[in-house]
XYZ file of C-alpha atoms in Angstrom:
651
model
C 71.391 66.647 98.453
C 71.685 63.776 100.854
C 75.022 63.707 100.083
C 76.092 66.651 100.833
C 74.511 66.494 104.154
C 76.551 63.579 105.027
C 79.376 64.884 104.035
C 79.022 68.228 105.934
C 76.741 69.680 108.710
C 76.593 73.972 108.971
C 80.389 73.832 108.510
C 81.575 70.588 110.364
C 83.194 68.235 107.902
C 82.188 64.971 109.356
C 85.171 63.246 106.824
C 87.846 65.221 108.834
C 90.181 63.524 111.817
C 88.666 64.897 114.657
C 92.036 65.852 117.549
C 91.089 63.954 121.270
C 92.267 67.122 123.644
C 88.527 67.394 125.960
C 86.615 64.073 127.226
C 83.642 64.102 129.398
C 83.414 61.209 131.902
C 80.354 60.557 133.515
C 79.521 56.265 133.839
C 77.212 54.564 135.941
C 78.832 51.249 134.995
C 82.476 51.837 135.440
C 83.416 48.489 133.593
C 87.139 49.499 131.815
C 86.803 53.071 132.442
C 90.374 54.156 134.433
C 91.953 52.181 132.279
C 90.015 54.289 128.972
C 91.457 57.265 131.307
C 95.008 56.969 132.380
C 95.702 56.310 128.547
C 93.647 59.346 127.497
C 95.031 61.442 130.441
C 98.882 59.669 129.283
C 98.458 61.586 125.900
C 97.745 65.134 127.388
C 93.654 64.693 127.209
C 92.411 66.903 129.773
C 89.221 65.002 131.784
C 86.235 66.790 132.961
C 84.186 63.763 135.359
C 81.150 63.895 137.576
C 80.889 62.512 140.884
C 81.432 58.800 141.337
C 83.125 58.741 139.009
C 85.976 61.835 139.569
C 86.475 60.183 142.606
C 86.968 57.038 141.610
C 89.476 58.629 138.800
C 91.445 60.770 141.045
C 91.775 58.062 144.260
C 93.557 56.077 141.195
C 96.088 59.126 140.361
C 94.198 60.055 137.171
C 94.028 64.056 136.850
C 90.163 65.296 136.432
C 88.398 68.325 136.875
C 84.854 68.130 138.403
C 82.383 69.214 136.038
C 81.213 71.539 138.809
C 84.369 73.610 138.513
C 83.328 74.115 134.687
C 79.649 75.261 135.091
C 80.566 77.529 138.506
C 77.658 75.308 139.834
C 77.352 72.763 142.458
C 75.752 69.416 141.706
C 72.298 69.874 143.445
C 69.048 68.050 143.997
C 70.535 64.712 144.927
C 72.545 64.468 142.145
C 69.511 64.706 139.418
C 71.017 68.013 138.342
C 74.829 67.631 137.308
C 75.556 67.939 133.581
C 72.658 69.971 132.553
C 74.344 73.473 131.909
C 75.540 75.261 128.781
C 79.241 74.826 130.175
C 78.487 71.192 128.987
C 76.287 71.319 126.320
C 78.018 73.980 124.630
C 81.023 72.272 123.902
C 79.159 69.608 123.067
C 77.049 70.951 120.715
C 79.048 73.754 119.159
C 79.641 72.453 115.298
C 83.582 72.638 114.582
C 84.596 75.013 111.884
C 80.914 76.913 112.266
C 82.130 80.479 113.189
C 78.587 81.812 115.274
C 79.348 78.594 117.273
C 82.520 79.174 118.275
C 81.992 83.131 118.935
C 79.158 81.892 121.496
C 81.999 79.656 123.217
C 84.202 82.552 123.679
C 81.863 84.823 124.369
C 80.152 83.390 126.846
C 82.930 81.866 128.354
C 81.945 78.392 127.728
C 85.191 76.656 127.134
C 86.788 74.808 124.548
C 84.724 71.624 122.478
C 84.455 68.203 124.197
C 85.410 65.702 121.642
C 84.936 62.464 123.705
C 81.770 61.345 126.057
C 82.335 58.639 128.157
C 78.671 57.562 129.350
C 76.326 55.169 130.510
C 72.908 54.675 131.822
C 71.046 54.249 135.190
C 70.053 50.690 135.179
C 66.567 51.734 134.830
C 65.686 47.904 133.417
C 67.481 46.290 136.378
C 65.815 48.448 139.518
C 62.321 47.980 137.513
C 62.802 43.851 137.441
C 64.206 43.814 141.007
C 61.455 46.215 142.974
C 60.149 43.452 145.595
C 56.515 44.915 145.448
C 56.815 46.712 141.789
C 53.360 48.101 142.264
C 53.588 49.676 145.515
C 54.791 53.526 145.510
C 57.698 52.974 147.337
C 59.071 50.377 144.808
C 57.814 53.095 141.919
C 59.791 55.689 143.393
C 63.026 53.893 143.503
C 62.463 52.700 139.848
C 61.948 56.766 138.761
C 65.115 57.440 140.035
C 66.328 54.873 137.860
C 65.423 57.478 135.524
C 68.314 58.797 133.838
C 68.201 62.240 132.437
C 71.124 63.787 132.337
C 72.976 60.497 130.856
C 70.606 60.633 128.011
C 71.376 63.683 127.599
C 74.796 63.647 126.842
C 74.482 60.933 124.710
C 72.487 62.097 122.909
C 74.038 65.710 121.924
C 77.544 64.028 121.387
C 75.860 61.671 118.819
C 73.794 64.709 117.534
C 77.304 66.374 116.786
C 79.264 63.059 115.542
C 80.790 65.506 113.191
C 83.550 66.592 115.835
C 82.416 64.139 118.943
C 82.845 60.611 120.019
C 80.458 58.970 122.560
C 81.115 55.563 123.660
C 77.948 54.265 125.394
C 79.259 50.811 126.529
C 82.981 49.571 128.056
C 82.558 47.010 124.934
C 83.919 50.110 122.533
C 86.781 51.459 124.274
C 89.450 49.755 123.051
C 88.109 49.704 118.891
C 87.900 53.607 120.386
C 92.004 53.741 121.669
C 92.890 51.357 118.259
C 91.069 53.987 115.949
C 92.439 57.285 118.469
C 96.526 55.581 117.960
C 96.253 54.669 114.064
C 94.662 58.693 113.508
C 97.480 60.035 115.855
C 95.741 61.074 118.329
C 92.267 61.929 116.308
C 88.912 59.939 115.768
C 88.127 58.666 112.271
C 84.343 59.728 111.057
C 83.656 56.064 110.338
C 84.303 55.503 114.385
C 82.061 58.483 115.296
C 79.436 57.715 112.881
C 79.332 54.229 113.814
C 79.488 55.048 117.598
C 76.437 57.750 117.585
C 74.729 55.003 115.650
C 74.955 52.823 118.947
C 74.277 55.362 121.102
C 71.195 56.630 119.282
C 69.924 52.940 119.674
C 70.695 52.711 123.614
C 68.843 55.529 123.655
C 66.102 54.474 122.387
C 65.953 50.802 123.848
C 66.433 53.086 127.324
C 63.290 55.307 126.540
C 60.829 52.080 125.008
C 61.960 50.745 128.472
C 60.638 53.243 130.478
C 57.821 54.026 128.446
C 56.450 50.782 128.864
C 56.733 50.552 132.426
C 55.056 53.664 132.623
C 52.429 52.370 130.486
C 51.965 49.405 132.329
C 51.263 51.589 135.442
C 48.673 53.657 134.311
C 46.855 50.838 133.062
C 46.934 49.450 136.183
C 45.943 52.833 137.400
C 42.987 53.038 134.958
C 42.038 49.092 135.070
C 41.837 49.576 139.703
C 39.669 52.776 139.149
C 37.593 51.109 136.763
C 36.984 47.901 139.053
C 36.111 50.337 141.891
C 33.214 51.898 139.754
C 35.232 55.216 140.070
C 34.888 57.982 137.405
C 37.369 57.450 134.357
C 40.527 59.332 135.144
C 41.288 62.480 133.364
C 43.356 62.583 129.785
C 42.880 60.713 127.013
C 43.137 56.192 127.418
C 46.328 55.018 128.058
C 47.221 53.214 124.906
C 50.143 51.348 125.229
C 52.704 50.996 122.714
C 55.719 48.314 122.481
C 58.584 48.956 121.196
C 60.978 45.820 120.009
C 64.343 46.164 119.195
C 66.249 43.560 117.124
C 70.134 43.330 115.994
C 70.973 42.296 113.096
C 72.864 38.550 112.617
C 73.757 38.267 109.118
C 72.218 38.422 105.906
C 69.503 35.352 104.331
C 70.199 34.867 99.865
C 66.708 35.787 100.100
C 63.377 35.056 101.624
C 60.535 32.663 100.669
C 61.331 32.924 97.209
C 63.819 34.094 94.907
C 62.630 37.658 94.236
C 61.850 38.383 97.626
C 65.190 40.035 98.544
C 66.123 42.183 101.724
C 65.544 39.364 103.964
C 68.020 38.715 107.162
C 68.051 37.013 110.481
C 67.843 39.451 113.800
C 68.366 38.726 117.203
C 65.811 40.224 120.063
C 67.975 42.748 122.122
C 67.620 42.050 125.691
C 67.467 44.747 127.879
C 69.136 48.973 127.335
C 72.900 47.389 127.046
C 71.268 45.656 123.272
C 72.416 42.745 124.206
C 71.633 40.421 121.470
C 72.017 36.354 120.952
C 70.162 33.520 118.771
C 68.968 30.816 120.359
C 71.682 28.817 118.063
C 74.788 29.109 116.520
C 75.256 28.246 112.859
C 78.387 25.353 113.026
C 78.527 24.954 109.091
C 76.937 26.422 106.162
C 74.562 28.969 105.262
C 70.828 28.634 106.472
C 68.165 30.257 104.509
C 64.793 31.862 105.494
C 62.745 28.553 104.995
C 65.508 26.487 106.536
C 65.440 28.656 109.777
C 61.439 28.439 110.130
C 61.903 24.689 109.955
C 65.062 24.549 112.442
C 63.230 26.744 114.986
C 59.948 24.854 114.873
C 61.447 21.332 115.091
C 63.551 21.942 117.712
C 60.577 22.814 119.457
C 59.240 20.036 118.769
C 61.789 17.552 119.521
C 62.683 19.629 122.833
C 59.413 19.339 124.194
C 59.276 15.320 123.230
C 62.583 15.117 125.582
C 60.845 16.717 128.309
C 57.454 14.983 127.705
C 58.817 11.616 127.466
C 62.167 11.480 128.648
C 63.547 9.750 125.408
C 65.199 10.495 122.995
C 63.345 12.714 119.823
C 63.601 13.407 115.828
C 61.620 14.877 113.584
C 62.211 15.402 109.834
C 60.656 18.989 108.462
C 59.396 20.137 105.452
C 57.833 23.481 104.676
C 57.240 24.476 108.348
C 55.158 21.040 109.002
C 56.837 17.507 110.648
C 56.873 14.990 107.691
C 57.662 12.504 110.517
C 58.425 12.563 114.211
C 59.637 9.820 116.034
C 61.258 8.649 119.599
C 63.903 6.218 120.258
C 62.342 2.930 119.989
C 64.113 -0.246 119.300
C 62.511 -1.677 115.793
C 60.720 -4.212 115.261
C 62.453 -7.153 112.150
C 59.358 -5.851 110.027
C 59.832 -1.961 110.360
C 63.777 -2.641 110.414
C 63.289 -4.610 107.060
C 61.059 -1.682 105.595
C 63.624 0.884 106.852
C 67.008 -1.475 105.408
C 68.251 -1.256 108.956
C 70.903 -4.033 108.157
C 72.025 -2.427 105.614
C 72.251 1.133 107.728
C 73.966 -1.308 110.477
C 76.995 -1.922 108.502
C 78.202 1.260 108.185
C 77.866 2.271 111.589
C 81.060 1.018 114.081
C 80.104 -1.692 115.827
C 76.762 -2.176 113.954
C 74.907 -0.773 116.991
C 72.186 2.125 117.005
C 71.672 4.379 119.639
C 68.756 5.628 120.910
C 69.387 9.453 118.881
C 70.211 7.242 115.949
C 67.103 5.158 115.700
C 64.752 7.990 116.403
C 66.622 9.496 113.491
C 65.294 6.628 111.362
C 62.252 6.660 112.046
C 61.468 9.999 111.764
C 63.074 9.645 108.010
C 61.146 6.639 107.560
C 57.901 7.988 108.693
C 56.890 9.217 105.317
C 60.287 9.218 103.387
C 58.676 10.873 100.364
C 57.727 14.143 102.166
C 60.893 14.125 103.602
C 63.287 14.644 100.541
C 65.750 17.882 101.081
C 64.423 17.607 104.579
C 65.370 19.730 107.685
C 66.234 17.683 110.600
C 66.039 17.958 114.718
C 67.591 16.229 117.375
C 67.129 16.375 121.426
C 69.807 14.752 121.877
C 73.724 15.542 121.010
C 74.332 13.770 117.941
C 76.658 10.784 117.801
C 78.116 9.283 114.901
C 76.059 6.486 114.276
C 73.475 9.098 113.860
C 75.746 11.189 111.729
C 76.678 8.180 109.509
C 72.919 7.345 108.840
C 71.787 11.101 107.819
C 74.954 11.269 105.181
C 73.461 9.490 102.203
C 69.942 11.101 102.503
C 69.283 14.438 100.640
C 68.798 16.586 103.325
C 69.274 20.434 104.040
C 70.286 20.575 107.300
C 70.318 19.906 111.124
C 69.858 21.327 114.733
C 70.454 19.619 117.372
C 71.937 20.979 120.978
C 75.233 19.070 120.472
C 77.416 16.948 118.066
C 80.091 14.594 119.016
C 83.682 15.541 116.635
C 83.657 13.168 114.355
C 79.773 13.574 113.605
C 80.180 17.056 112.901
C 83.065 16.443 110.921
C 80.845 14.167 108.887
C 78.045 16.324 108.788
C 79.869 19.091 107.945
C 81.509 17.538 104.921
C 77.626 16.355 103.224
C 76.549 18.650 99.815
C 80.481 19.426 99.353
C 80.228 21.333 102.518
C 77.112 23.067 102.431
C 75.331 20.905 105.053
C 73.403 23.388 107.183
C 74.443 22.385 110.681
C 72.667 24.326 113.684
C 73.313 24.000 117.304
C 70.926 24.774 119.617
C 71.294 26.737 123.118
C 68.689 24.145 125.166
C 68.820 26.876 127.932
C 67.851 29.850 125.809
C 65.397 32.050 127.561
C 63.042 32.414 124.997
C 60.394 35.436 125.529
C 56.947 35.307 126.749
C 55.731 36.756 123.689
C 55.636 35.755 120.169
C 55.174 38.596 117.124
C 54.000 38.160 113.545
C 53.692 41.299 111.235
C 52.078 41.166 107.975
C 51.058 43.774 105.896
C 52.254 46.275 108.334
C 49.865 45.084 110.985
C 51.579 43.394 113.978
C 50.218 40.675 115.666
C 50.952 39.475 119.168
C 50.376 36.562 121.191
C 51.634 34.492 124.313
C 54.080 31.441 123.122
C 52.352 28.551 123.341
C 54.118 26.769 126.361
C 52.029 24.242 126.565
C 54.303 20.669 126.724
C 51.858 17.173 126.397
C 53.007 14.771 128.987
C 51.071 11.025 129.193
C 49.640 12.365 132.467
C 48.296 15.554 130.827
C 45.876 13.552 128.316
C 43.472 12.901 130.818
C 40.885 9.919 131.150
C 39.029 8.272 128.745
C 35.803 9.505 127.640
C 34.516 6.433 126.039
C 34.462 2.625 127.978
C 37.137 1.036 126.286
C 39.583 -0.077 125.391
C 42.621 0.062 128.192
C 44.855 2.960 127.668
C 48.197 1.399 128.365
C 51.543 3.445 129.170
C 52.449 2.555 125.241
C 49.890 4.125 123.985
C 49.698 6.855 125.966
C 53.355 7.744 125.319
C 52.554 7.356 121.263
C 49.489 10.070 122.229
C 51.711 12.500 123.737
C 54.078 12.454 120.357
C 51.518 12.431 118.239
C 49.625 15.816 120.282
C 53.061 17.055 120.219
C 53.676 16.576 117.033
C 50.496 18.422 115.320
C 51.218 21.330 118.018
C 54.229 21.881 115.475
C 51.905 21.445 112.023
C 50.056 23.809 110.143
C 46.770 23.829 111.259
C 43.894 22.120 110.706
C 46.283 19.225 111.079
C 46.134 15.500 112.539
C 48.668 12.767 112.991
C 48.399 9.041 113.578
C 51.261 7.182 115.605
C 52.116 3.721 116.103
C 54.996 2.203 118.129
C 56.883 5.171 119.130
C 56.653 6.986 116.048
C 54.251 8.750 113.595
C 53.172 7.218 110.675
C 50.664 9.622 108.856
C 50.162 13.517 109.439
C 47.786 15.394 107.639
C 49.089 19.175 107.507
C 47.352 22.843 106.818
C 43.651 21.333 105.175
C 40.763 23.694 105.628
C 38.603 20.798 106.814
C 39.228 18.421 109.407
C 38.343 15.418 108.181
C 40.435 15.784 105.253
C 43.199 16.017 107.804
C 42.344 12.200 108.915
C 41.771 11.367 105.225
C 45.224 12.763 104.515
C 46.606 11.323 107.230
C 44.970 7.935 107.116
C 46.493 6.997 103.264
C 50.119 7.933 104.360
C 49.682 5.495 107.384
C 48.272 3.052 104.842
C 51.264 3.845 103.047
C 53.909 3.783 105.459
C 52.164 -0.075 106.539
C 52.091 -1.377 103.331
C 55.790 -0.773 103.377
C 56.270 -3.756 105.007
C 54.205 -5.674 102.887
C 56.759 -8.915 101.952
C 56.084 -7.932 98.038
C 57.313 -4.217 98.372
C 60.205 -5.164 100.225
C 60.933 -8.089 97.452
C 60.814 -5.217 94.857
C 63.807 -6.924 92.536
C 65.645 -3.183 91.939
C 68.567 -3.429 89.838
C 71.655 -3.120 91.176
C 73.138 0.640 92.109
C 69.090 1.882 92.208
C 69.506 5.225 93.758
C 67.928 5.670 97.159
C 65.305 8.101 96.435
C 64.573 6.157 93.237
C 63.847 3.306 95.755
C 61.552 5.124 97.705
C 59.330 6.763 95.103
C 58.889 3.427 93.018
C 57.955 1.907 96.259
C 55.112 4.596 96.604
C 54.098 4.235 93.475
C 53.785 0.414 93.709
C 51.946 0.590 96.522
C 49.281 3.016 95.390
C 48.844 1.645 91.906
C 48.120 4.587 90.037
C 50.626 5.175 87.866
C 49.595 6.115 84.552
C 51.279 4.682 81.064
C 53.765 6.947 80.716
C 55.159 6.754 84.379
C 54.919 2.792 84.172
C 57.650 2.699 81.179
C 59.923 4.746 83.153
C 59.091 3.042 86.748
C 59.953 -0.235 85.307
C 63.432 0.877 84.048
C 63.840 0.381 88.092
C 63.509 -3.087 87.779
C 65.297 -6.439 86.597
C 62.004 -7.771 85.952
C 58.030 -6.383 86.081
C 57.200 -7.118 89.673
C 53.696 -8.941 90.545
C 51.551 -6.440 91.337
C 49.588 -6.507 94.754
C 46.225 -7.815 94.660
C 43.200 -6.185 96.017
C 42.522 -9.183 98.315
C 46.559 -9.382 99.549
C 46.110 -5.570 100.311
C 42.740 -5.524 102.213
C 44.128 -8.441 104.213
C 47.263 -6.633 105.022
C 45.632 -3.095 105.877
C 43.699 -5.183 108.181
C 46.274 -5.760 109.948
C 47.098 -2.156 110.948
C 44.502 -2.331 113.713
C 46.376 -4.626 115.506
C 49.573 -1.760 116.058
C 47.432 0.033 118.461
C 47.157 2.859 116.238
C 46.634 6.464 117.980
C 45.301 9.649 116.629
C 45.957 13.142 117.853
C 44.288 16.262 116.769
C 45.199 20.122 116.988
C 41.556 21.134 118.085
C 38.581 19.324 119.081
C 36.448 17.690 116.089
C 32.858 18.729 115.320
C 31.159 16.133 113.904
C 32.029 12.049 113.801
C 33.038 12.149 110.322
C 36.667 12.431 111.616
C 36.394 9.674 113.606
C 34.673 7.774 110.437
C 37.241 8.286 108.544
C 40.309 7.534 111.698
C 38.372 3.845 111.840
C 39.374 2.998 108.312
C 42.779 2.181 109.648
C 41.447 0.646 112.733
C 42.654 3.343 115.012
C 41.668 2.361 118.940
C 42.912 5.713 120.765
C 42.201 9.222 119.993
C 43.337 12.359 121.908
C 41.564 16.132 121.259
C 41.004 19.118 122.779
C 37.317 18.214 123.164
C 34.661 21.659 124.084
C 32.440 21.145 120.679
C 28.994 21.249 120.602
C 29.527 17.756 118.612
C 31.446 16.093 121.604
C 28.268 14.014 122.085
C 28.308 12.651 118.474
C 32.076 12.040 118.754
C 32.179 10.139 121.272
C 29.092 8.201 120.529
C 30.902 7.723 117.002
C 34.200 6.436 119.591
C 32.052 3.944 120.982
C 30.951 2.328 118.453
C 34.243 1.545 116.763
C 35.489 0.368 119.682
C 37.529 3.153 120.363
C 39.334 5.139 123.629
C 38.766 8.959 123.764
C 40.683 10.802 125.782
C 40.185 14.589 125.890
C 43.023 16.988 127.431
C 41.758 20.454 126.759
C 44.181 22.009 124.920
C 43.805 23.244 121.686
C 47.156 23.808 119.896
C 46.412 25.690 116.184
C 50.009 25.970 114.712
C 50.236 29.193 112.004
């Protein structure tokens, strides 16, 4: 049945060549248009125009007759009346081939079918952004006669009747419309009418969400001034306003979260009636998938709002929607750059130097270089090749970043045989007020959090000591930064310029620090002169490097995993001895270690468990009932609280 409906409507054969002999030309935007007309008009197409636009048309030499000529009617009440007569909508509504139509064309003397409508809107969108005072009636009144009616109109009957009529909505489609009207001779195609009533159906209902909400908005305000005055409700039912989003589709995703979730795609927001439609990136080289994108758009966040917080440059390295490290660009020190083979990573840059993108690079990886296996990586800054060369061995997924010198895209582009994701970001995106979330069919709404940490923005100290120094306060800012962009509950400990332990998504906070706390442990005993003696045998893989590490470090590996781990080796190593790694861990306290947290914590059990690794400076939200107990917990380790009153939950 659907079938045949698409194939036919009450006689008109929407398969069939449709012959261009009638257009309609009525366009606020006039974009394109005489030029649409002198090549219609040059093939004997006979123009009926309102207006504006006749004159325009026949000043230039183009033959038109004025609509008004057709309906025997003058245009009348300022213009709001022009189109709206059966001379109009009759031949654009009669069904070609449908006998009763055409016998009420003749009979009422309504002419022959219009077979082109060349229309666009009142910038309703445009008069509603630019009223000076858009709450005053004045202002209101100009935006209503923004209003289009008799556009709309038109629109929408030629789409209605795509069986026999074309309607081009925008000056983007004229000439696809004059390459499909010259390869039919002379006719449309029913795949250009189809898909050109598709678009105009959509204008037209971007145009009407537009105005609806506008006129939503001011009877709220209406409601919301006659409430605050004590007046009696107004009459009618509460206004309850309804949004209406409109997205364009990008191109397709191999499929969502998981395999068997198919149907899944990336949209653009249309800005404004026209449907206007852009990402905030552009994909440079390969195909991103759902996850991929989450983790792109959420670190580039994050390493954007490090840039402006700091002024240096940021990295981050993401996995599963939460930072597995974040880091500026710091020099290193000759124990991190040990830990991290820097000398190594030296020799295959030119010139042996690293930049300031490249060494924030580094450190993010190096943060926690376990987590951060098939990775998804951000940049502030554009990417040079030093960085380039240093992200080619890893196993990554992919990059954004808001720029890439030639030969560091050429080299990123070439990693996983070509399939290296490669994203560049638009840094001057406008990116809407509003975020949405729907699950279950229930839409949720909420303001984007544009919140950025600066060192100025943490506030003073709570607690008496110790100093708060510009260091530290800069390795506060990345680490509140950082868990702004982690599942919540989350904390993160930083050191130096970088993070060195997050502790993602946990439904209690002081499993957070406890998380947290052993992958700073972790990252420090890195250093430790016995892990980075490990004697691997020559050609060790990378990765296989970094997980025997791990596992040396925390000692737990059971029998099984201990015959395989030592297949690593040229010999067994010497283990680490308890008293070698309480000595060592000791030492963490003395790298000014900082502790940030997504929302205030209510008891002192997180900041039991932050003094393990002798953290000195801790930066919350604050608000809790428990603040007391905090910061009495604070003082007694010794510790500087600062609180900046800003919770940032991440879901």
């Amino acid at each position: 049945m659907a079938a045949r409906v698409l194939s036919a409507v009450k006689g008109g054969a929407i398969a069939a060549p449709v012959p261009v002999r009638r257009a309609l030309v009525s366009v606020f935007d006039k974009t394109g248009v005489l030029d649409l007309c002198r090549k219609l008009a040059s093939q004997g197409v006979e123009i009926l125009s309102t207006g504006g636009t006749a004159k325009s048309l026949r000043e230039a030499g183009v033959a038109v007759t004025d609509v008004s000529d057709v309906t025997d009617f003058p245009e009348i009440l300022d213009g709001r009346v022009k189109t709206l007569h059966p001379a109009i909508h009759g031949p654009l509504l009669a069904v070609r081939g449908n006998e009763a139509h055409e016998g009420d064309l003749k009979s009422h003397k309504l002419g022959a079918p219009i077979d082109v409508v060349v229309t666009n809107l009142y910038p309703f969108e445009k008069a509603a952004a630019g009223a000076e005072q858009p709450d005053s009636p004045e202002a209101a009144s100009e935006v209503i006669e923004n209003i289009d009616i008799g556009g709309p109109t038109m629109l929408r009957a030629a789409a209605k009747n795509h069986a026999g009529v074309a309607v081009l909505s925008s000056p983007e489609q004229y000439d696809a419309f004059l390459a499909d009207v010259r390869s039919n001779d002379g006719s449309t195609s029913a795949g250009m009418r189809r898909s050109l009533a598709a678009q105009a159906f959509a204008l037209s209902a971007r145009y009407d969400a537009a105005v609806a909400q506008w006129m939503t908005r001011l009877a709220s305000d209406d409601a919301a001034a006659a409430e605050a005055d004590g007046a009696a409700p107004l009459p009618g039912a509460p206004v309850r306003p309804v949004v209406f989003r409109s997205y364009v589709h990008h191109s397709n995703l191999k499929y969502g979260n998981n395999p068997h979730q198919g149907n899944a795609g990336v949209f653009a927001l249309a800005k404004g009636t026209a449907g206007d439609a852009a990402l905030p990136f552009e994909v440079l080289n390969g195909s991103p998938g759902y996850i991929n994108l989450l983790d792109a758009l959420n670190s580039w966040q994050l390493v954007r709002e490090l840039r402006e917080g700091l002024g240096q440059a940021a990295a981050a390295s993401f996995k599963h929607v939460s930072p597995a490290g974040a880091a500026l660009g710091v020099p290193l020190s000759d124990q991190l750059a040990a830990a991290y083979d820097a000398s190594a990573i030296a020799k295959r840059v030119p010139g042996g130097a690293l930049t300031p993108a490249a060494l924030a690079y580094l450190r993010a990886r190096n943060a926690d270089p376990l987590c951060s296996f098939g990775d998804f990586v951000a940049l502030s800054d554009v990417v040079d090749e030093a960085t380039a060369l240093i992200i080619k061995p890893e196993v990554s997924d992919g990059i954004i970043a808001p720029g890439y010198e030639p030969e560091a895209l050429k080299i990123l582009s070439a990693k996983k045989k070509g399939g290296f994701i490669v994203l560049q970001a638009d840094p001057d995106a406008e990116l809407p007020a509003d975020e949405w979330r729907e699950l279950h069919g229930v839409a949720l709404r909420q303001r984007r959090n544009t919140f950025v940490y600066t060192p100025e923005s943490l506030g003073k100290p709570e607690t008496s000591s110790p100093e708060v120094s510009e260091a530290v306060r800069r390795d506060l800012t990345l680490a509140a930064t950082t868990v702004k962009y982690t599942q919540s509950n989350s904390v993160g400990f930083a050191a130096g310029g970088q993070m060195i332990g997050i502790g993602a998504g946990q439904q209690s906070r002081v499993d957070c620090v406890k998380l947290a706390a052993r992958k700073a442990q972790t990252w420090w005993m890195r250093q430790h002169h016995k892990v980075l003696e490990l004697p691997f045998k020559a050609g060790t893989k990378r990765q296989t490097r970094v997980n025997a590490r791990v596992q040396f470090i925390e000692g737990t590996i059971t029998e099984a995993e201990h015959a395989a781990w030592l297949k690593s080796f040229d010999e067994e190593p010497a283990p680490i001895s308890a008293e070698e790694r309480e000595a060592w861990l000791a030492a963490l306290a003395e790298e000014q270690v900082c502790l940030a947290s997504d929302a205030f914590f209510p008891f002192r059990d997180g900041i039991d468990a932050a003094s393990t690794i002798g953290t000195k400076f801790v930066t919350q939200p604050g608000g809790s009932i428990g603040d007391a107990a905090v910061i009495e917990a604070a003082e007694e380790y010794g510790m500087a609280m600062l609180f900046h009153g800003m919770r940032s939950f991440h879901h």
